[in-house]
């Protein structure tokens, strides 16, 4: 069901991930997977292109219905069919939410974070307030005391990543309820990026943030779990009809309109690809076990509950483990991109074949264990 791309196929299919990486180096950085599209998506896109279905996109009602079906089957969550408003991408959807639906005032972003979270705050002309995770904390949690201090100082929007990239946490219902209690008290609006939600791994549970705070803005897309960012299909999920109207009423240049092919692919992904997704999650679960087995003894990894992106603390081996890995033929994402100034961390993408992951880990471990400790740049 899950079809691996060979190196040659991956170089053509994923020109950013593979093409921006030197020949001979294995890419395990940007969040793309080394797998072919699910067949129902491939077929639907081919049919759409063969049928010249590239006109202006109509209102994307089918996307909301397909998403509601997915939410019911996978998360036992009843979300209205008409709660979704289509948009071009998750980050452009977050920009739209900040501009059209959130109060003025600073925006709180926990770090480490997906780097565009910081950028989108700047793009919308808001002040960014970061709340850093202590890299030595045993469990990666939302630091509610620091978050409350930011609200007390005037912040009125909170940017949540649920599940979290790069920490790999699927926040529990009680953690999310505690956040909702706090944001409710200060009149803070939460924008929750849930693009990684279908990728919760065995042992963890995904809680849609809207089930603990109906005033939140959910932004999601099938693009991450089904490996198709190029089709530019995402959606805002808004429970208040007035919010939906406000977004729909925005002028076209403010809306960053969605793509017809994104709607075609998104509908099929939410509706017809459960078996493919199950095979993917099974593969990711096995790769997670492989990673845990192969990491060297002084590497630190908190349990990976969701996503295919492992957040590794390699401070015991190198201040710049990315540079070490690159010298040994592996490209990783540097931890400092996610939390500026943080040494010794990397994000490793394990959405690939078992053989390729084994080779990535072999090269990384060789590099780390044959380099000097703590000072290697
Ligand atoms: C948390 C998170 N949000 C958003 C995105 C990107 O979404 P889009 O390409 O739809 O803007 C990513 C991509 O990896 C991500 O990890």
Short mmCIF file of C-alpha atoms and ligand atoms in Angstrom, two decimals:
data_model
loop_
_atom_site.label_atom_id
_atom_site.label_comp_id
_atom_site.label_asym_id
_atom_site.label_seq_id
_atom_site.Cartn_x
_atom_site.Cartn_y
_atom_site.Cartn_z
CA UNK A 1 0.00 0.00 0.00
CA UNK A 2 2.81 2.40 0.94
CA UNK A 3 5.09 2.76 -2.08
CA UNK A 4 8.69 3.79 -1.34
CA UNK A 5 10.48 6.11 -3.73
CA UNK A 6 13.90 4.96 -4.91
CA UNK A 7 16.68 7.57 -4.64
CA UNK A 8 16.28 8.45 -8.34
CA UNK A 9 12.50 8.73 -8.06
CA UNK A 10 12.80 10.83 -4.90
CA UNK A 11 15.20 13.24 -6.59
CA UNK A 12 12.57 13.90 -9.27
CA UNK A 13 9.50 13.79 -7.03
CA UNK A 14 10.90 15.88 -4.18
CA UNK A 15 13.19 18.46 -5.78
CA UNK A 16 13.32 20.61 -2.64
CA UNK A 17 14.17 17.91 -0.13
CA UNK A 18 16.45 15.87 -2.38
CA UNK A 19 17.48 18.45 -4.98
CA UNK A 20 18.78 20.91 -2.39
CA UNK A 21 20.94 18.14 -0.95
CA UNK A 22 24.33 17.24 -2.44
CA UNK A 23 24.55 13.93 -4.34
CA UNK A 24 25.67 11.22 -1.93
CA UNK A 25 24.11 12.96 1.07
CA UNK A 26 20.89 11.48 2.46
CA UNK A 27 18.24 14.13 3.17
CA UNK A 28 16.40 13.85 6.51
CA UNK A 29 15.57 17.51 6.98
CA UNK A 30 12.46 19.21 5.49
CA UNK A 31 9.07 17.66 6.33
CA UNK A 32 8.40 15.66 3.18
CA UNK A 33 8.10 11.88 2.99
CA UNK A 34 9.96 9.56 0.63
CA UNK A 35 6.73 7.85 -0.46
CA UNK A 36 4.56 8.03 -3.55
CA UNK A 37 1.13 9.58 -3.32
CA UNK A 38 -1.75 7.44 -2.13
CA UNK A 39 -3.30 5.90 -5.25
CA UNK A 40 -6.78 7.45 -4.82
CA UNK A 41 -5.15 10.91 -4.72
CA UNK A 42 -2.92 10.18 -7.70
CA UNK A 43 -5.95 8.95 -9.69
CA UNK A 44 -8.12 11.93 -8.75
CA UNK A 45 -5.43 14.46 -9.70
CA UNK A 46 -4.71 12.72 -13.01
CA UNK A 47 -8.45 12.64 -13.77
CA UNK A 48 -8.77 16.34 -12.92
CA UNK A 49 -5.84 17.33 -15.14
CA UNK A 50 -6.98 15.05 -18.01
CA UNK A 51 -10.41 16.67 -17.72
CA UNK A 52 -8.88 20.18 -17.80
CA UNK A 53 -10.40 20.88 -14.39
CA UNK A 54 -8.14 23.84 -13.75
CA UNK A 55 -10.69 26.63 -13.71
CA UNK A 56 -11.27 29.02 -10.85
CA UNK A 57 -12.18 27.03 -7.75
CA UNK A 58 -15.83 26.98 -6.75
CA UNK A 59 -16.82 27.23 -3.06
CA UNK A 60 -15.20 24.13 -1.60
CA UNK A 61 -18.15 22.62 0.27
CA UNK A 62 -17.13 19.01 -0.38
CA UNK A 63 -13.87 19.59 1.47
CA UNK A 64 -15.70 20.40 4.71
CA UNK A 65 -17.93 17.34 4.38
CA UNK A 66 -14.97 15.06 3.71
CA UNK A 67 -13.07 16.55 6.66
CA UNK A 68 -16.07 16.11 8.96
CA UNK A 69 -16.20 12.42 7.98
CA UNK A 70 -12.50 12.03 8.74
CA UNK A 71 -12.84 13.79 12.10
CA UNK A 72 -15.72 11.52 13.07
CA UNK A 73 -13.97 8.28 12.02
CA UNK A 74 -10.56 9.09 13.48
CA UNK A 75 -11.21 11.33 16.46
CA UNK A 76 -14.91 10.66 17.24
CA UNK A 77 -15.42 14.38 16.78
CA UNK A 78 -18.61 15.72 15.26
CA UNK A 79 -17.69 18.89 13.42
CA UNK A 80 -20.32 20.49 11.17
CA UNK A 81 -19.84 19.93 7.44
CA UNK A 82 -19.99 23.67 6.86
CA UNK A 83 -17.36 24.60 9.50
CA UNK A 84 -14.48 24.61 6.98
CA UNK A 85 -13.40 27.58 4.89
CA UNK A 86 -10.88 26.66 2.20
CA UNK A 87 -7.56 28.48 2.00
CA UNK A 88 -4.33 28.07 0.11
CA UNK A 89 -2.02 26.70 2.80
CA UNK A 90 -1.73 26.33 6.53
CA UNK A 91 0.67 29.24 6.95
CA UNK A 92 -1.37 31.53 4.73
CA UNK A 93 -4.44 30.36 6.69
CA UNK A 94 -2.74 31.34 9.94
CA UNK A 95 -1.92 34.74 8.46
CA UNK A 96 -5.54 35.14 7.46
CA UNK A 97 -6.70 34.14 10.95
CA UNK A 98 -4.34 36.61 12.61
CA UNK A 99 -5.39 39.44 10.33
CA UNK A 100 -9.13 38.82 10.15
CA UNK A 101 -10.09 37.08 13.38
CA UNK A 102 -7.63 37.86 16.17
CA UNK A 103 -7.52 40.85 18.51
CA UNK A 104 -4.74 43.39 18.20
CA UNK A 105 -1.78 42.89 20.51
CA UNK A 106 1.24 40.63 20.82
CA UNK A 107 1.16 36.96 19.80
CA UNK A 108 2.58 34.21 22.03
CA UNK A 109 4.55 31.39 20.37
CA UNK A 110 6.09 28.58 22.44
CA UNK A 111 9.59 27.60 21.31
CA UNK A 112 11.01 25.51 19.81
CA UNK A 113 8.57 26.13 16.98
CA UNK A 114 8.13 25.59 13.27
CA UNK A 115 10.15 28.65 12.07
CA UNK A 116 7.36 30.24 9.96
CA UNK A 117 5.38 30.63 13.21
CA UNK A 118 7.75 33.46 14.11
CA UNK A 119 7.69 34.85 10.57
CA UNK A 120 3.89 34.95 10.28
CA UNK A 121 3.68 37.10 13.40
CA UNK A 122 6.14 39.56 11.86
CA UNK A 123 4.34 39.51 8.49
CA UNK A 124 1.09 40.52 10.17
CA UNK A 125 2.84 43.38 11.95
CA UNK A 126 2.28 41.91 15.41
CA UNK A 127 4.74 41.74 18.25
CA UNK A 128 6.15 38.26 18.85
CA UNK A 129 6.44 36.95 22.41
CA UNK A 130 8.28 33.63 22.58
CA UNK A 131 8.08 31.27 25.55
CA UNK A 132 11.05 28.92 25.52
CA UNK A 133 10.95 25.30 26.64
CA UNK A 134 13.73 24.39 29.06
CA UNK A 135 15.81 21.89 27.02
CA UNK A 136 16.51 19.96 30.24
CA UNK A 137 12.84 19.49 31.17
CA UNK A 138 11.95 15.79 31.30
CA UNK A 139 8.57 16.30 29.65
CA UNK A 140 7.99 18.91 26.98
CA UNK A 141 5.06 20.88 28.36
CA UNK A 142 3.36 24.20 27.75
CA UNK A 143 4.87 26.51 30.39
CA UNK A 144 1.59 27.94 31.66
CA UNK A 145 3.23 30.30 34.16
CA UNK A 146 5.34 31.95 31.44
CA UNK A 147 2.37 31.98 29.06
CA UNK A 148 0.21 33.65 31.70
CA UNK A 149 2.91 36.28 32.27
CA UNK A 150 2.77 37.10 28.54
CA UNK A 151 -1.03 37.41 28.67
CA UNK A 152 -0.82 39.58 31.78
CA UNK A 153 1.58 41.83 29.86
CA UNK A 154 -0.95 42.28 27.03
CA UNK A 155 -0.67 39.39 24.55
CA UNK A 156 -4.08 38.44 23.15
CA UNK A 157 -3.34 35.65 20.66
CA UNK A 158 -1.72 32.26 21.19
CA UNK A 159 -0.28 30.20 18.35
CA UNK A 160 -0.59 26.50 19.19
CA UNK A 161 0.88 23.61 17.25
CA UNK A 162 -1.20 20.51 18.01
CA UNK A 163 0.42 17.97 17.67
CA UNK A 164 3.71 19.77 17.96
CA UNK A 165 6.41 20.15 15.35
CA UNK A 166 9.28 19.76 16.28
CA UNK A 167 8.67 18.33 19.78
CA UNK A 168 6.52 15.42 18.56
CA UNK A 169 4.03 15.93 21.43
CA UNK A 170 0.33 15.14 21.09
CA UNK A 171 -0.93 17.43 23.86
CA UNK A 172 -3.33 15.66 26.22
CA UNK A 173 -6.89 16.82 26.76
CA UNK A 174 -6.05 17.99 30.28
CA UNK A 175 -3.07 20.02 29.05
CA UNK A 176 -5.29 21.65 26.43
CA UNK A 177 -8.05 22.27 28.94
CA UNK A 178 -5.57 24.04 31.22
CA UNK A 179 -4.51 26.24 28.30
CA UNK A 180 -8.15 26.94 27.40
CA UNK A 181 -8.93 27.91 31.00
CA UNK A 182 -6.05 30.40 30.92
CA UNK A 183 -6.86 31.88 27.50
CA UNK A 184 -10.52 32.16 28.51
CA UNK A 185 -9.57 34.15 31.60
CA UNK A 186 -7.53 36.67 29.59
CA UNK A 187 -9.74 36.85 26.49
CA UNK A 188 -6.97 35.38 24.34
CA UNK A 189 -7.80 33.77 21.00
CA UNK A 190 -6.01 30.54 20.11
CA UNK A 191 -5.01 29.73 16.56
CA UNK A 192 -4.32 26.01 16.48
CA UNK A 193 -2.27 24.53 13.64
CA UNK A 194 -3.36 20.88 13.44
CA UNK A 195 -1.67 19.86 10.20
CA UNK A 196 0.06 16.92 11.92
CA UNK A 197 -3.09 15.55 13.58
CA UNK A 198 -3.55 12.46 11.36
CA UNK A 199 0.03 11.44 12.21
CA UNK A 200 -0.52 10.57 15.87
CA UNK A 201 1.35 7.33 16.55
CA UNK A 202 0.19 4.28 18.56
CA UNK A 203 0.13 5.02 22.28
CA UNK A 204 -0.96 8.67 21.97
CA UNK A 205 -4.28 10.37 21.28
CA UNK A 206 -5.05 13.50 19.32
CA UNK A 207 -7.45 16.02 20.88
CA UNK A 208 -8.82 18.64 18.47
CA UNK A 209 -8.35 21.95 20.26
CA UNK A 210 -11.82 23.08 19.20
CA UNK A 211 -13.25 20.38 21.49
CA UNK A 212 -11.90 22.25 24.52
CA UNK A 213 -12.29 25.82 23.22
CA UNK A 214 -15.02 26.50 20.67
CA UNK A 215 -13.78 30.03 20.03
CA UNK A 216 -10.43 28.85 18.67
CA UNK A 217 -9.42 28.89 15.01
CA UNK A 218 -8.27 25.52 13.73
CA UNK A 219 -6.06 25.55 10.65
CA UNK A 220 -5.40 22.25 8.99
CA UNK A 221 -4.69 20.45 5.74
CA UNK A 222 -4.32 16.93 4.38
CA UNK A 223 -1.12 18.08 2.70
CA UNK A 224 1.34 16.97 5.40
CA UNK A 225 -0.05 13.52 6.14
CA UNK A 226 -0.61 12.77 2.47
CA UNK A 227 2.63 14.35 1.22
CA UNK A 228 1.22 16.90 -1.23
CA UNK A 229 2.10 20.47 -0.20
CA UNK A 230 2.29 21.43 -3.89
CA UNK A 231 -1.48 21.28 -4.37
CA UNK A 232 -2.03 24.16 -1.94
CA UNK A 233 -5.16 23.07 -0.20
CA UNK A 234 -5.87 23.86 3.44
CA UNK A 235 -8.80 24.92 5.55
CA UNK A 236 -9.78 27.07 8.48
CA UNK A 237 -12.23 25.28 10.74
CA UNK A 238 -14.47 27.80 12.49
CA UNK A 239 -17.42 26.87 14.69
CA UNK A 240 -18.89 30.38 14.78
CA UNK A 241 -20.78 31.15 11.52
CA UNK A 242 -19.98 34.86 11.98
CA UNK A 243 -16.25 34.06 11.81
CA UNK A 244 -16.77 32.12 8.60
CA UNK A 245 -18.66 35.03 7.11
CA UNK A 246 -15.88 37.45 8.07
CA UNK A 247 -13.31 35.34 6.24
CA UNK A 248 -15.49 34.73 3.20
CA UNK A 249 -16.27 38.44 2.94
CA UNK A 250 -12.60 39.43 2.72
CA UNK A 251 -11.46 40.83 -0.63
CA UNK A 252 -9.82 38.31 -2.93
CA UNK A 253 -6.22 39.57 -2.47
CA UNK A 254 -6.58 39.21 1.31
CA UNK A 255 -7.82 35.64 1.10
CA UNK A 256 -5.01 33.96 -0.77
CA UNK A 257 -7.58 31.84 -2.58
CA UNK A 258 -7.38 28.10 -2.61
CA UNK A 259 -6.56 25.85 -5.52
CA UNK A 260 -9.02 23.63 -7.38
CA UNK A 261 -6.52 20.76 -7.36
CA UNK A 262 -5.97 21.27 -3.63
CA UNK A 263 -9.67 20.81 -3.04
CA UNK A 264 -9.79 17.70 -5.26
CA UNK A 265 -6.82 16.13 -3.49
CA UNK A 266 -7.92 17.20 0.00
CA UNK A 267 -11.41 15.74 -0.41
CA UNK A 268 -10.08 12.40 -1.59
CA UNK A 269 -7.45 12.31 1.16
CA UNK A 270 -9.97 12.96 3.95
CA UNK A 271 -12.52 10.55 2.45
CA UNK A 272 -10.83 7.67 0.66
CA UNK A 273 -7.32 7.14 2.07
CA UNK A 274 -7.77 5.62 5.54
CA UNK A 275 -6.02 2.39 4.55
CA UNK A 276 -3.05 4.27 3.13
CA UNK A 277 -2.83 6.38 6.27
CA UNK A 278 -2.93 3.26 8.47
CA UNK A 279 -0.04 1.79 6.47
CA UNK A 280 1.87 5.05 6.83
CA UNK A 281 1.36 5.20 10.60
CA UNK A 282 2.47 1.57 10.90
CA UNK A 283 5.66 2.38 8.99
CA UNK A 284 6.33 5.46 11.11
CA UNK A 285 5.80 3.43 14.28
CA UNK A 286 8.36 0.86 13.11
CA UNK A 287 10.81 3.59 12.13
CA UNK A 288 10.34 5.21 15.52
CA UNK A 289 11.38 1.90 17.14
CA UNK A 290 14.38 1.63 14.81
CA UNK A 291 15.46 5.13 15.76
CA UNK A 292 15.15 4.41 19.49
CA UNK A 293 17.25 1.24 19.06
CA UNK A 294 20.01 2.91 17.08
CA UNK A 295 20.51 6.19 18.93
CA UNK A 296 23.82 6.33 20.79
CA UNK A 297 23.65 6.19 24.61
CA UNK A 298 24.08 9.88 25.37
CA UNK A 299 21.51 11.05 22.79
CA UNK A 300 18.28 12.27 24.35
CA UNK A 301 14.86 11.90 22.76
CA UNK A 302 11.55 12.39 24.52
CA UNK A 303 8.82 9.95 23.45
CA UNK A 304 7.78 10.67 19.86
CA UNK A 305 3.98 10.72 20.06
CA UNK A 306 3.14 12.21 16.67
CA UNK A 307 4.64 13.35 13.36
CA UNK A 308 7.59 11.78 11.58
CA UNK A 309 9.97 14.39 12.91
CA UNK A 310 12.16 13.40 15.86
CA UNK A 311 13.60 16.13 18.07
CA UNK A 312 17.01 14.97 19.27
CA UNK A 313 19.18 16.47 21.98
CA UNK A 314 22.74 15.64 20.96
CA UNK A 315 24.50 18.18 23.18
CA UNK A 316 26.53 15.39 24.77
CA UNK A 317 28.18 14.77 21.39
CA UNK A 318 28.42 18.06 19.55
CA UNK A 319 27.47 21.73 19.75
CA UNK A 320 26.58 21.55 16.04
CA UNK A 321 25.46 18.00 15.31
CA UNK A 322 24.06 19.09 11.93
CA UNK A 323 27.54 19.93 10.71
CA UNK A 324 28.84 16.60 12.02
CA UNK A 325 26.02 14.73 10.30
CA UNK A 326 26.60 16.55 7.01
CA UNK A 327 30.28 15.62 7.04
CA UNK A 328 29.13 12.02 7.36
CA UNK A 329 26.59 12.22 4.55
CA UNK A 330 23.29 13.11 6.25
CA UNK A 331 21.38 16.36 6.08
CA UNK A 332 19.34 17.16 9.19
CA UNK A 333 17.46 20.29 10.26
CA UNK A 334 19.39 22.37 12.83
CA UNK A 335 17.71 22.86 16.21
CA UNK A 336 18.67 26.55 16.19
CA UNK A 337 16.16 27.13 13.37
CA UNK A 338 13.38 26.13 15.77
CA UNK A 339 14.75 27.87 18.85
CA UNK A 340 17.40 30.46 17.97
CA UNK A 341 20.55 30.07 20.02
CA UNK A 342 19.77 26.51 21.13
CA UNK A 343 22.90 24.37 20.67
CA UNK A 344 23.20 20.63 20.12
CA UNK A 345 19.69 19.81 18.87
CA UNK A 346 18.48 18.52 15.52
CA UNK A 347 15.23 17.49 13.90
CA UNK A 348 15.43 14.18 12.05
CA UNK A 349 12.84 13.15 9.45
CA UNK A 350 12.15 9.42 9.64
CA UNK A 351 9.52 9.16 6.89
CA UNK A 352 11.53 6.97 4.57
CA UNK A 353 12.31 3.31 3.92
CA UNK A 354 13.67 1.22 6.79
CA UNK A 355 16.88 0.64 4.80
CA UNK A 356 17.41 4.33 4.16
CA UNK A 357 16.67 5.21 7.76
CA UNK A 358 19.13 2.55 8.94
CA UNK A 359 21.80 4.09 6.71
CA UNK A 360 20.96 7.61 7.93
CA UNK A 361 21.29 6.46 11.53
CA UNK A 362 24.47 4.52 10.85
CA UNK A 363 26.11 7.61 9.34
CA UNK A 364 24.84 9.91 12.09
CA UNK A 365 25.94 7.64 14.92
CA UNK A 366 29.35 7.12 13.31
CA UNK A 367 29.77 10.87 13.02
CA UNK A 368 28.71 11.59 16.56
CA UNK A 369 30.72 8.87 18.21
CA UNK A 370 33.92 9.58 16.32
CA UNK A 371 33.80 13.39 16.85
CA UNK A 372 35.10 15.26 19.89
CA UNK A 373 32.45 15.92 22.55
CA UNK A 374 30.73 19.21 23.14
CA UNK A 375 32.97 21.39 21.03
CA UNK A 376 32.50 20.11 17.52
CA UNK A 377 31.08 22.67 15.18
C1 LIG B 1 3.36 22.83 11.96
C2 LIG B 1 3.34 23.13 10.49
N1 LIG B 1 2.50 24.05 10.00
C3 LIG B 1 2.46 24.36 8.69
C4 LIG B 1 3.30 23.73 7.80
C5 LIG B 1 3.26 24.13 6.34
O1 LIG B 1 1.97 24.15 5.86
P1 LIG B 1 1.65 24.86 4.46
O2 LIG B 1 2.66 24.37 3.48
O3 LIG B 1 0.26 24.42 4.14
O4 LIG B 1 1.74 26.33 4.70
C6 LIG B 1 4.20 22.76 8.26
C7 LIG B 1 5.12 22.10 7.34
O5 LIG B 1 5.93 21.30 7.68
C8 LIG B 1 4.21 22.45 9.64
O6 LIG B 1 5.04 21.53 10.14
#
